[in-house]
mmCIF file of C-alpha atoms in Angstrom:
data_model
loop_
_atom_site.group_PDB
_atom_site.id
_atom_site.type_symbol
_atom_site.label_atom_id
_atom_site.label_comp_id
_atom_site.label_asym_id
_atom_site.label_seq_id
_atom_site.Cartn_x
_atom_site.Cartn_y
_atom_site.Cartn_z
ATOM 1 C CA ARG A 1 12.431 -11.281 -10.537
ATOM 2 C CA LYS A 2 9.569 -8.709 -9.356
ATOM 3 C CA GLU A 3 7.012 -10.924 -6.931
ATOM 4 C CA VAL A 4 4.426 -8.691 -7.919
ATOM 5 C CA GLU A 5 4.933 -6.895 -11.598
ATOM 6 C CA GLN A 6 2.643 -4.406 -12.775
ATOM 7 C CA ASP A 7 3.498 -2.156 -16.014
ATOM 8 C CA PRO A 8 3.293 0.908 -15.138
ATOM 9 C CA GLY A 9 1.297 3.025 -18.079
ATOM 10 C CA PRO A 10 0.668 5.222 -18.165
ATOM 11 C CA PHE A 11 -3.043 3.711 -20.219
ATOM 12 C CA ASN A 12 -4.123 7.428 -22.005
ATOM 13 C CA VAL A 13 -8.418 6.637 -22.139
ATOM 14 C CA PRO A 14 -10.702 8.775 -23.445
ATOM 15 C CA GLU A 15 -13.920 9.640 -21.690
ATOM 16 C CA GLY A 16 -16.724 6.761 -22.215
ATOM 17 C CA ALA A 17 -13.970 4.466 -22.920
ATOM 18 C CA THR A 18 -12.598 0.462 -21.652
ATOM 19 C CA VAL A 19 -9.959 -0.350 -20.141
ATOM 20 C CA ALA A 20 -7.495 -2.905 -18.698
ATOM 21 C CA PHE A 21 -5.014 -4.167 -17.953
ATOM 22 C CA ASN A 22 -2.015 -7.434 -15.534
ATOM 23 C CA CYS A 23 -0.671 -7.442 -12.531
ATOM 24 C CA THR A 24 1.528 -10.774 -12.163
ATOM 25 C CA TYR A 25 2.593 -12.784 -9.603
ATOM 26 C CA SER A 26 5.361 -14.993 -8.840
ATOM 27 C CA ASN A 27 4.761 -16.189 -4.843
ATOM 28 C CA SER A 28 2.057 -19.758 -6.123
ATOM 29 C CA ALA A 29 1.074 -19.800 -2.509
ATOM 30 C CA SER A 30 -0.648 -16.549 -3.034
ATOM 31 C CA GLN A 31 -4.349 -16.414 -1.373
ATOM 32 C CA SER A 32 -4.863 -12.668 -0.841
ATOM 33 C CA PHE A 33 -4.981 -10.316 -4.285
ATOM 34 C CA PHE A 34 -6.171 -6.708 -4.019
ATOM 35 C CA TRP A 35 -6.759 -3.944 -6.245
ATOM 36 C CA TYR A 36 -5.652 -0.286 -4.309
ATOM 37 C CA ARG A 37 -5.566 2.353 -6.315
ATOM 38 C CA GLN A 38 -3.419 5.492 -5.273
ATOM 39 C CA ASP A 39 -4.618 9.049 -6.236
ATOM 40 C CA CYS A 40 -1.240 11.933 -5.937
ATOM 41 C CA ARG A 41 0.259 12.421 -2.521
ATOM 42 C CA LYS A 42 -2.329 10.222 -0.993
ATOM 43 C CA GLU A 43 -2.479 6.805 1.111
ATOM 44 C CA PRO A 44 -3.885 3.884 -1.551
ATOM 45 C CA LYS A 45 -6.849 2.780 -0.625
ATOM 46 C CA LEU A 46 -8.471 -0.580 -1.616
ATOM 47 C CA LEU A 47 -10.934 -0.649 -4.657
ATOM 48 C CA MET A 48 -12.210 -4.430 -4.608
ATOM 49 C CA SER A 49 -10.493 -7.682 -2.450
ATOM 50 C CA VAL A 50 -9.798 -10.015 -6.411
ATOM 51 C CA TYR A 51 -12.066 -12.890 -5.486
ATOM 52 C CA SER A 52 -11.548 -16.574 -7.112
ATOM 53 C CA SER A 53 -14.347 -15.827 -9.086
ATOM 54 C CA GLY A 54 -13.745 -13.347 -10.094
ATOM 55 C CA ASN A 55 -16.103 -10.357 -9.114
ATOM 56 C CA GLU A 56 -17.528 -6.748 -10.338
ATOM 57 C CA ASP A 57 -17.871 -3.726 -8.667
ATOM 58 C CA GLY A 58 -20.246 -1.487 -11.531
ATOM 59 C CA ARG A 59 -17.659 0.133 -13.378
ATOM 60 C CA PHE A 60 -15.015 -2.284 -12.244
ATOM 61 C CA THR A 61 -14.396 -6.224 -12.974
ATOM 62 C CA ALA A 62 -11.128 -7.917 -10.857
ATOM 63 C CA GLN A 63 -9.953 -11.508 -12.582
ATOM 64 C CA LEU A 64 -7.839 -14.130 -10.668
ATOM 65 C CA ASN A 65 -6.168 -16.136 -13.248
ATOM 66 C CA ARG A 66 -4.190 -18.977 -10.702
ATOM 67 C CA ALA A 67 -2.792 -21.326 -13.632
ATOM 68 C CA SER A 68 -0.679 -18.203 -15.638
ATOM 69 C CA GLN A 69 -0.333 -16.346 -11.999
ATOM 70 C CA TYR A 70 -2.252 -13.224 -12.547
ATOM 71 C CA ILE A 71 -4.772 -10.089 -11.805
ATOM 72 C CA SER A 72 -6.827 -8.079 -13.489
ATOM 73 C CA LEU A 73 -8.753 -5.559 -13.705
ATOM 74 C CA LEU A 74 -11.565 -4.009 -16.193
ATOM 75 C CA ILE A 75 -12.844 -0.338 -15.997
ATOM 76 C CA ARG A 76 -16.060 0.367 -18.131
ATOM 77 C CA ASP A 77 -17.228 3.695 -19.282
ATOM 78 C CA SER A 78 -14.434 4.977 -17.535
ATOM 79 C CA LYS A 79 -14.568 8.091 -16.247
ATOM 80 C CA LEU A 80 -11.825 10.923 -15.289
ATOM 81 C CA SER A 81 -12.152 11.098 -11.694
ATOM 82 C CA ASP A 82 -11.293 7.368 -12.815
ATOM 83 C CA SER A 83 -7.781 8.965 -13.101
ATOM 84 C CA ALA A 84 -4.989 6.955 -10.565
ATOM 85 C CA THR A 85 -2.567 4.559 -9.578
ATOM 86 C CA TYR A 86 -4.061 1.389 -9.313
ATOM 87 C CA LEU A 87 -1.517 -0.525 -7.350
ATOM 88 C CA CYS A 88 -2.181 -5.200 -7.726
ATOM 89 C CA VAL A 89 -1.320 -6.913 -4.272
ATOM 90 C CA GLY A 90 -0.874 -10.631 -3.034
ATOM 91 C CA GLY A 91 0.221 -12.142 -0.368
ATOM 92 C CA PRO A 92 -0.679 -14.857 2.384
ATOM 93 C CA LYS A 93 -4.933 -14.408 3.626
ATOM 94 C CA ALA A 94 -3.534 -14.836 7.287
ATOM 95 C CA ALA A 95 -3.218 -10.558 8.489
ATOM 96 C CA GLY A 96 0.268 -11.610 9.940
ATOM 97 C CA ASN A 97 1.091 -11.660 6.701
ATOM 98 C CA LYS A 98 3.025 -8.955 4.347
ATOM 99 C CA LEU A 99 1.480 -8.451 1.302
ATOM 100 C CA THR A 100 3.446 -7.278 -1.611
ATOM 101 C CA PHE A 101 2.075 -4.790 -3.634
ATOM 102 C CA GLY A 102 3.089 -4.341 -7.237
ATOM 103 C CA GLY A 103 4.404 -0.777 -8.884
ATOM 104 C CA GLY A 104 1.781 0.635 -10.175
ATOM 105 C CA THR A 105 -0.165 1.164 -13.242
ATOM 106 C CA ARG A 106 -1.003 4.804 -14.032
ATOM 107 C CA VAL A 107 -4.232 5.542 -15.860
ATOM 108 C CA LEU A 108 -5.192 9.079 -16.697
ATOM 109 C CA VAL A 109 -8.695 9.653 -18.916
ATOM 110 C CA LYS A 110 -8.832 12.410 -20.681
ATOM 111 C CA PRO A 111 -11.589 13.536 -22.179
ATOM 112 C CA ASN B 1 -13.956 5.905 13.455
ATOM 113 C CA ALA B 2 -10.721 7.615 12.884
ATOM 114 C CA GLY B 3 -9.582 4.489 11.486
ATOM 115 C CA VAL B 4 -5.839 4.736 10.849
ATOM 116 C CA THR B 5 -4.380 7.903 12.335
ATOM 117 C CA GLN B 6 -0.225 8.780 11.982
ATOM 118 C CA THR B 7 1.355 12.109 13.081
ATOM 119 C CA PRO B 8 3.296 14.220 12.250
ATOM 120 C CA LYS B 9 2.176 14.893 8.596
ATOM 121 C CA PHE B 10 5.347 16.829 7.571
ATOM 122 C CA GLN B 11 8.477 16.919 9.491
ATOM 123 C CA VAL B 12 11.531 19.076 8.151
ATOM 124 C CA LEU B 13 14.971 16.932 9.607
ATOM 125 C CA LYS B 14 18.132 17.877 9.668
ATOM 126 C CA THR B 15 21.469 15.141 8.887
ATOM 127 C CA GLY B 16 22.231 13.531 12.431
ATOM 128 C CA GLN B 17 18.393 14.327 13.896
ATOM 129 C CA SER B 18 16.313 11.738 15.113
ATOM 130 C CA MET B 19 12.533 11.972 15.261
ATOM 131 C CA THR B 20 9.735 9.336 15.992
ATOM 132 C CA LEU B 21 6.643 8.825 13.728
ATOM 133 C CA GLN B 22 3.749 8.101 15.424
ATOM 134 C CA CYS B 23 0.859 5.244 14.257
ATOM 135 C CA ALA B 24 -2.938 4.773 15.732
ATOM 136 C CA GLN B 25 -5.316 2.612 14.508
ATOM 137 C CA ASP B 26 -8.863 2.109 16.515
ATOM 138 C CA MET B 27 -9.824 -1.411 14.136
ATOM 139 C CA ASN B 28 -8.820 -3.315 16.405
ATOM 140 C CA HIS B 29 -6.570 -4.816 13.721
ATOM 141 C CA ASN B 30 -3.388 -7.165 15.078
ATOM 142 C CA SER B 31 -1.961 -6.641 12.625
ATOM 143 C CA MET B 32 0.425 -2.687 12.162
ATOM 144 C CA TYR B 33 3.039 -1.911 9.410
ATOM 145 C CA TRP B 34 5.070 0.422 8.149
ATOM 146 C CA TYR B 35 6.621 1.993 4.156
ATOM 147 C CA ARG B 36 7.928 4.235 2.464
ATOM 148 C CA GLN B 37 7.176 5.470 -1.176
ATOM 149 C CA ASP B 38 9.685 7.536 -2.562
ATOM 150 C CA PRO B 39 8.665 9.788 -6.213
ATOM 151 C CA GLY B 40 7.898 7.245 -8.252
ATOM 152 C CA MET B 41 8.084 4.820 -6.933
ATOM 153 C CA GLY B 42 6.220 0.866 -5.200
ATOM 154 C CA LEU B 43 5.923 1.315 -1.187
ATOM 155 C CA ARG B 44 8.625 0.098 0.598
ATOM 156 C CA LEU B 45 7.879 -2.539 3.890
ATOM 157 C CA ILE B 46 9.989 -1.145 6.354
ATOM 158 C CA TYR B 47 8.933 -2.838 10.105
ATOM 159 C CA TYR B 48 5.670 -5.225 10.179
ATOM 160 C CA SER B 49 4.366 -5.948 13.029
ATOM 161 C CA ALA B 50 2.376 -9.244 13.117
ATOM 162 C CA SER B 51 0.693 -8.324 16.536
ATOM 163 C CA GLU B 52 1.177 -6.944 19.588
ATOM 164 C CA GLY B 53 4.859 -8.118 21.305
ATOM 165 C CA THR B 54 6.314 -8.921 17.773
ATOM 166 C CA THR B 55 8.268 -7.281 15.029
ATOM 167 C CA ASP B 56 9.081 -8.160 12.054
ATOM 168 C CA LYS B 57 11.563 -6.486 9.026
ATOM 169 C CA GLY B 58 10.853 -5.683 5.974
ATOM 170 C CA GLU B 59 12.880 -4.978 3.029
ATOM 171 C CA VAL B 60 13.763 -1.209 4.189
ATOM 172 C CA PRO B 61 14.740 -1.268 7.286
ATOM 173 C CA ASN B 62 18.206 0.144 7.186
ATOM 174 C CA GLY B 63 18.454 2.751 10.117
ATOM 175 C CA TYR B 64 15.431 2.482 11.202
ATOM 176 C CA ASN B 65 13.781 1.201 15.015
ATOM 177 C CA VAL B 66 9.967 0.263 16.055
ATOM 178 C CA SER B 67 7.927 -0.460 18.273
ATOM 179 C CA ARG B 68 5.155 -1.623 18.991
ATOM 180 C CA LEU B 69 3.705 -0.049 21.809
ATOM 181 C CA ASN B 70 0.050 -1.548 22.194
ATOM 182 C CA LYS B 71 -2.493 -3.403 20.445
ATOM 183 C CA ARG B 72 -3.267 0.065 18.891
ATOM 184 C CA GLU B 73 0.263 2.356 18.772
ATOM 185 C CA PHE B 74 2.427 1.331 16.181
ATOM 186 C CA SER B 75 6.359 4.354 16.319
ATOM 187 C CA LEU B 76 8.353 4.315 13.501
ATOM 188 C CA ARG B 77 12.228 6.288 14.681
ATOM 189 C CA LEU B 78 15.200 7.502 12.511
ATOM 190 C CA GLU B 79 18.245 7.650 15.112
ATOM 191 C CA SER B 80 19.973 9.421 13.283
ATOM 192 C CA ALA B 81 18.037 10.811 10.151
ATOM 193 C CA ALA B 82 19.892 10.916 6.666
ATOM 194 C CA PRO B 83 19.185 12.659 2.861
ATOM 195 C CA SER B 84 18.242 9.296 1.555
ATOM 196 C CA GLN B 85 15.336 8.633 3.965
ATOM 197 C CA THR B 86 13.594 12.009 2.957
ATOM 198 C CA SER B 87 10.151 9.758 1.595
ATOM 199 C CA VAL B 88 6.398 9.194 2.086
ATOM 200 C CA TYR B 89 5.497 6.799 5.289
ATOM 201 C CA PHE B 90 2.873 5.048 5.119
ATOM 202 C CA CYS B 91 1.328 3.243 8.211
ATOM 203 C CA ALA B 92 -1.023 0.444 7.555
ATOM 204 C CA THR B 93 -3.898 -2.209 8.987
ATOM 205 C CA ARG B 94 -4.470 -5.137 9.012
ATOM 206 C CA GLY B 95 -7.237 -7.311 9.136
ATOM 207 C CA GLY B 96 -11.076 -7.333 9.319
ATOM 208 C CA SER B 97 -12.767 -10.117 7.122
ATOM 209 C CA THR B 98 -11.796 -9.383 3.711
ATOM 210 C CA ASP B 99 -8.489 -10.156 5.370
ATOM 211 C CA THR B 100 -8.001 -5.967 3.425
ATOM 212 C CA GLN B 101 -5.274 -3.351 4.305
ATOM 213 C CA TYR B 102 -6.177 -0.298 5.235
ATOM 214 C CA PHE B 103 -3.451 3.121 4.719
ATOM 215 C CA GLY B 104 -3.414 6.332 7.540
ATOM 216 C CA PRO B 105 -1.996 9.581 5.496
ATOM 217 C CA GLY B 106 0.928 9.538 5.705
ATOM 218 C CA THR B 107 3.888 11.661 7.042
ATOM 219 C CA ARG B 108 5.847 13.639 3.931
ATOM 220 C CA LEU B 109 9.605 13.850 5.306
ATOM 221 C CA THR B 110 11.841 16.048 4.235
ATOM 222 C CA VAL B 111 15.781 15.388 5.575
ATOM 223 C CA LEU B 112 18.304 17.832 4.059
#
């Protein structure tokens, strides 16, 4: 089993709709979680950190469920520019340790 | 601030040639990482350096060597390139108050 697993998609989303997807992690000791966005042939960029209490940044909401070991990302009012691959990331809190990246979930927002 | 920079942006090698990929950061982060990403696939960790003077193997270290030259610079060397090493290589740092990773723009390497 992979340490961080994601549905590869693609999730085809009408513009203006809401889309949500999850990521599961197997290492119960993981403490830091993030969502990154990666556009085709570009470097991953931080979308948001995921806090235990959940957090929201504009149209994006991230949740952490430690009991079931998954994190989620919800995108409201999808824009064409939200089309990208979303990478789930987890790992130990200390910066000197490795973070583990999921394979990514591809989202395609269509007019 | 430039953040994380990588050179070169593109490179074509012949099988058996050697080269060094350079990475530099001005973020004052202790930790630096090298990943490779193949088409349609996720990131795979090659090597990382938790702090200046230390390096550790990641998931796919075979065929590579690294040098943490100082706090700012972390280089990746291919001693004898193989077509299987054709990939996009990303350097990253980790640190700051949010403990997140920041990536360089990548080096696109083709080995013929």
